[in-house]
Amino acid sequence: MAKNILICDDAAFMRMMIKDILTKNGYNIVGEAENGAKAVEKYAELKPDLVLMDITMPEMDGIEALKKIKAADANASIIMCSAMGQQAMVIESIQSGAKDFIVKPFQADRVLEAVQKVVG
Ligand SMILES: [Mg+2]
């Protein structure tokens, strides 16, 4: 069974790029969210196997969304998508239960490696 993944990023081109990498490798993109609040909503609705979560997003950032999702489902698998210079936020994310992180600009190999490590 293909793993179901929810992609959260405020930039449409980023979502498209991640979606492209993952669908080409057999993953199923069940939903997309453009801010943290939508990410929390869609997680509850879709119960994906994995969430790829951007850190910097409007309305609710990725770290707050991560914390809310983990509070509702301790088993949630979330990989953070960070930009250069966000080390402090990456550390906070890992301490808050994120499984891994990938750094922009994304390399397809690194995205796949992180996803495979978490969901197979
Ligand atoms: Mg962003």
PDB file of C-alpha atoms and ligand atoms in Angstrom:
ATOM      1  CA  MET A   1       0.000   0.000   0.000  1.00  0.00           C
ATOM      2  CA  ALA A   2       1.323   3.410  -0.952  1.00  0.00           C
ATOM      3  CA  LYS A   3       1.986   5.645   2.040  1.00  0.00           C
ATOM      4  CA  ASN A   4      -0.255   8.682   2.400  1.00  0.00           C
ATOM      5  CA  ILE A   5       1.505  11.993   2.792  1.00  0.00           C
ATOM      6  CA  LEU A   6       0.257  15.488   3.668  1.00  0.00           C
ATOM      7  CA  ILE A   7       2.349  18.372   2.321  1.00  0.00           C
ATOM      8  CA  CYS A   8       2.308  21.702   4.218  1.00  0.00           C
ATOM      9  CA  ASP A   9       4.043  24.740   2.767  1.00  0.00           C
ATOM     10  CA  ASP A  10       2.831  28.275   2.062  1.00  0.00           C
ATOM     11  CA  ALA A  11       4.641  28.312  -1.290  1.00  0.00           C
ATOM     12  CA  ALA A  12       2.646  26.529  -4.008  1.00  0.00           C
ATOM     13  CA  PHE A  13       5.791  25.809  -6.043  1.00  0.00           C
ATOM     14  CA  MET A  14       7.385  24.109  -3.037  1.00  0.00           C
ATOM     15  CA  ARG A  15       4.335  21.888  -2.568  1.00  0.00           C
ATOM     16  CA  MET A  16       4.396  21.078  -6.264  1.00  0.00           C
ATOM     17  CA  MET A  17       8.090  20.221  -6.191  1.00  0.00           C
ATOM     18  CA  ILE A  18       7.772  17.905  -3.178  1.00  0.00           C
ATOM     19  CA  LYS A  19       4.648  16.335  -4.638  1.00  0.00           C
ATOM     20  CA  ASP A  20       6.481  15.644  -7.883  1.00  0.00           C
ATOM     21  CA  ILE A  21       9.441  13.972  -6.131  1.00  0.00           C
ATOM     22  CA  LEU A  22       7.179  11.807  -3.975  1.00  0.00           C
ATOM     23  CA  THR A  23       4.565  10.758  -6.534  1.00  0.00           C
ATOM     24  CA  LYS A  24       7.336   9.719  -8.952  1.00  0.00           C
ATOM     25  CA  ASN A  25       8.575   7.399  -6.223  1.00  0.00           C
ATOM     26  CA  GLY A  26       5.283   5.729  -5.425  1.00  0.00           C
ATOM     27  CA  TYR A  27       3.962   7.846  -2.588  1.00  0.00           C
ATOM     28  CA  ASN A  28       0.383   9.056  -2.423  1.00  0.00           C
ATOM     29  CA  ILE A  29      -0.191  12.757  -1.706  1.00  0.00           C
ATOM     30  CA  VAL A  30      -3.495  12.834   0.182  1.00  0.00           C
ATOM     31  CA  GLY A  31      -3.618  16.553   0.820  1.00  0.00           C
ATOM     32  CA  GLU A  32      -1.891  19.906   0.883  1.00  0.00           C
ATOM     33  CA  ALA A  33      -2.022  22.785   3.367  1.00  0.00           C
ATOM     34  CA  GLU A  34      -0.807  26.356   2.915  1.00  0.00           C
ATOM     35  CA  ASN A  35      -0.538  27.291   6.590  1.00  0.00           C
ATOM     36  CA  GLY A  36      -0.191  25.670   9.996  1.00  0.00           C
ATOM     37  CA  ALA A  37      -3.855  25.966  10.931  1.00  0.00           C
ATOM     38  CA  LYS A  38      -4.898  24.142   7.760  1.00  0.00           C
ATOM     39  CA  ALA A  39      -2.200  21.540   8.420  1.00  0.00           C
ATOM     40  CA  VAL A  40      -3.705  20.746  11.845  1.00  0.00           C
ATOM     41  CA  GLU A  41      -7.207  20.568  10.333  1.00  0.00           C
ATOM     42  CA  LYS A  42      -6.153  18.349   7.444  1.00  0.00           C
ATOM     43  CA  TYR A  43      -4.137  16.043   9.657  1.00  0.00           C
ATOM     44  CA  ALA A  44      -7.230  15.355  11.787  1.00  0.00           C
ATOM     45  CA  GLU A  45      -9.340  14.817   8.689  1.00  0.00           C
ATOM     46  CA  LEU A  46      -6.922  12.707   6.616  1.00  0.00           C
ATOM     47  CA  LYS A  47      -4.777  10.903   9.218  1.00  0.00           C
ATOM     48  CA  PRO A  48      -1.812  10.649   6.829  1.00  0.00           C
ATOM     49  CA  ASP A  49       1.142   8.307   7.440  1.00  0.00           C
ATOM     50  CA  LEU A  50       3.495  11.267   7.221  1.00  0.00           C
ATOM     51  CA  VAL A  51       3.442  15.075   7.189  1.00  0.00           C
ATOM     52  CA  LEU A  52       6.051  17.250   5.506  1.00  0.00           C
ATOM     53  CA  MET A  53       5.874  20.532   7.416  1.00  0.00           C
ATOM     54  CA  ASP A  54       7.381  23.858   6.366  1.00  0.00           C
ATOM     55  CA  ILE A  55       8.546  25.984   9.325  1.00  0.00           C
ATOM     56  CA  THR A  56       7.781  29.505   8.104  1.00  0.00           C
ATOM     57  CA  MET A  57       4.102  29.855   7.201  1.00  0.00           C
ATOM     58  CA  PRO A  58       1.451  32.527   7.795  1.00  0.00           C
ATOM     59  CA  GLU A  59      -1.357  32.280  10.410  1.00  0.00           C
ATOM     60  CA  MET A  60       0.292  29.415  12.282  1.00  0.00           C
ATOM     61  CA  ASP A  61       3.907  28.411  11.766  1.00  0.00           C
ATOM     62  CA  GLY A  62       5.067  24.836  11.309  1.00  0.00           C
ATOM     63  CA  ILE A  63       6.396  24.453  14.842  1.00  0.00           C
ATOM     64  CA  GLU A  64       3.081  25.367  16.441  1.00  0.00           C
ATOM     65  CA  ALA A  65       1.268  23.092  13.986  1.00  0.00           C
ATOM     66  CA  LEU A  66       3.699  20.264  14.838  1.00  0.00           C
ATOM     67  CA  LYS A  67       3.012  20.721  18.555  1.00  0.00           C
ATOM     68  CA  LYS A  68      -0.758  20.712  18.043  1.00  0.00           C
ATOM     69  CA  ILE A  69      -0.675  17.620  15.846  1.00  0.00           C
ATOM     70  CA  LYS A  70       1.577  15.751  18.294  1.00  0.00           C
ATOM     71  CA  ALA A  71      -0.700  16.757  21.190  1.00  0.00           C
ATOM     72  CA  ALA A  72      -3.682  15.246  19.343  1.00  0.00           C
ATOM     73  CA  ASP A  73      -1.782  12.185  18.034  1.00  0.00           C
ATOM     74  CA  ALA A  74       1.455  11.256  19.777  1.00  0.00           C
ATOM     75  CA  ASN A  75       2.238   8.766  16.990  1.00  0.00           C
ATOM     76  CA  ALA A  76       2.114  11.354  14.214  1.00  0.00           C
ATOM     77  CA  SER A  77       5.144  11.229  11.893  1.00  0.00           C
ATOM     78  CA  ILE A  78       6.318  14.670  10.850  1.00  0.00           C
ATOM     79  CA  ILE A  79       9.378  15.803   8.897  1.00  0.00           C
ATOM     80  CA  MET A  80      10.205  19.502   9.052  1.00  0.00           C
ATOM     81  CA  CYS A  81      11.190  21.509   5.978  1.00  0.00           C
ATOM     82  CA  SER A  82      13.539  24.290   6.999  1.00  0.00           C
ATOM     83  CA  ALA A  83      15.481  27.052   5.344  1.00  0.00           C
ATOM     84  CA  MET A  84      19.135  27.896   5.962  1.00  0.00           C
ATOM     85  CA  GLY A  85      19.690  29.598   9.303  1.00  0.00           C
ATOM     86  CA  GLN A  86      16.760  27.970  11.096  1.00  0.00           C
ATOM     87  CA  GLN A  87      18.848  25.644  13.280  1.00  0.00           C
ATOM     88  CA  ALA A  88      17.234  26.822  16.523  1.00  0.00           C
ATOM     89  CA  MET A  89      13.786  26.103  15.125  1.00  0.00           C
ATOM     90  CA  VAL A  90      14.911  22.736  13.806  1.00  0.00           C
ATOM     91  CA  ILE A  91      16.175  21.791  17.281  1.00  0.00           C
ATOM     92  CA  GLU A  92      12.901  22.938  18.852  1.00  0.00           C
ATOM     93  CA  SER A  93      11.017  20.842  16.291  1.00  0.00           C
ATOM     94  CA  ILE A  94      13.019  17.702  17.011  1.00  0.00           C
ATOM     95  CA  GLN A  95      12.537  18.248  20.746  1.00  0.00           C
ATOM     96  CA  SER A  96       8.811  18.620  20.062  1.00  0.00           C
ATOM     97  CA  GLY A  97       8.646  15.272  18.295  1.00  0.00           C
ATOM     98  CA  ALA A  98       9.566  15.837  14.632  1.00  0.00           C
ATOM     99  CA  LYS A  99      11.196  12.710  13.177  1.00  0.00           C
ATOM    100  CA  ASP A 100      13.684  14.453  10.902  1.00  0.00           C
ATOM    101  CA  PHE A 101      14.239  17.609   8.880  1.00  0.00           C
ATOM    102  CA  ILE A 102      15.211  18.531   5.354  1.00  0.00           C
ATOM    103  CA  VAL A 103      16.814  21.813   4.362  1.00  0.00           C
ATOM    104  CA  LYS A 104      15.886  23.997   1.387  1.00  0.00           C
ATOM    105  CA  PRO A 105      16.831  24.079  -1.421  1.00  0.00           C
ATOM    106  CA  PHE A 106      15.627  20.473  -1.583  1.00  0.00           C
ATOM    107  CA  GLN A 107      17.525  17.686  -3.241  1.00  0.00           C
ATOM    108  CA  ALA A 108      15.281  14.851  -4.359  1.00  0.00           C
ATOM    109  CA  ASP A 109      17.625  12.214  -2.893  1.00  0.00           C
ATOM    110  CA  ARG A 110      17.617  13.800   0.522  1.00  0.00           C
ATOM    111  CA  VAL A 111      13.818  14.191   0.541  1.00  0.00           C
ATOM    112  CA  LEU A 112      13.383  10.519  -0.384  1.00  0.00           C
ATOM    113  CA  GLU A 113      15.966   9.332   2.116  1.00  0.00           C
ATOM    114  CA  ALA A 114      14.194  11.159   4.957  1.00  0.00           C
ATOM    115  CA  VAL A 115      10.735   9.960   3.894  1.00  0.00           C
ATOM    116  CA  GLN A 116      11.861   6.329   3.434  1.00  0.00           C
ATOM    117  CA  LYS A 117      13.559   6.337   6.818  1.00  0.00           C
ATOM    118  CA  VAL A 118      10.323   7.410   8.510  1.00  0.00           C
ATOM    119  CA  VAL A 119       7.591   5.532   6.608  1.00  0.00           C
ATOM    120  CA  GLY A 120       9.428   3.011   4.432  1.00  0.00           C
TER     121      GLY A 120
HETATM  122 MG    MG B   1       7.317  28.930   4.019  1.00  0.00          MG
END
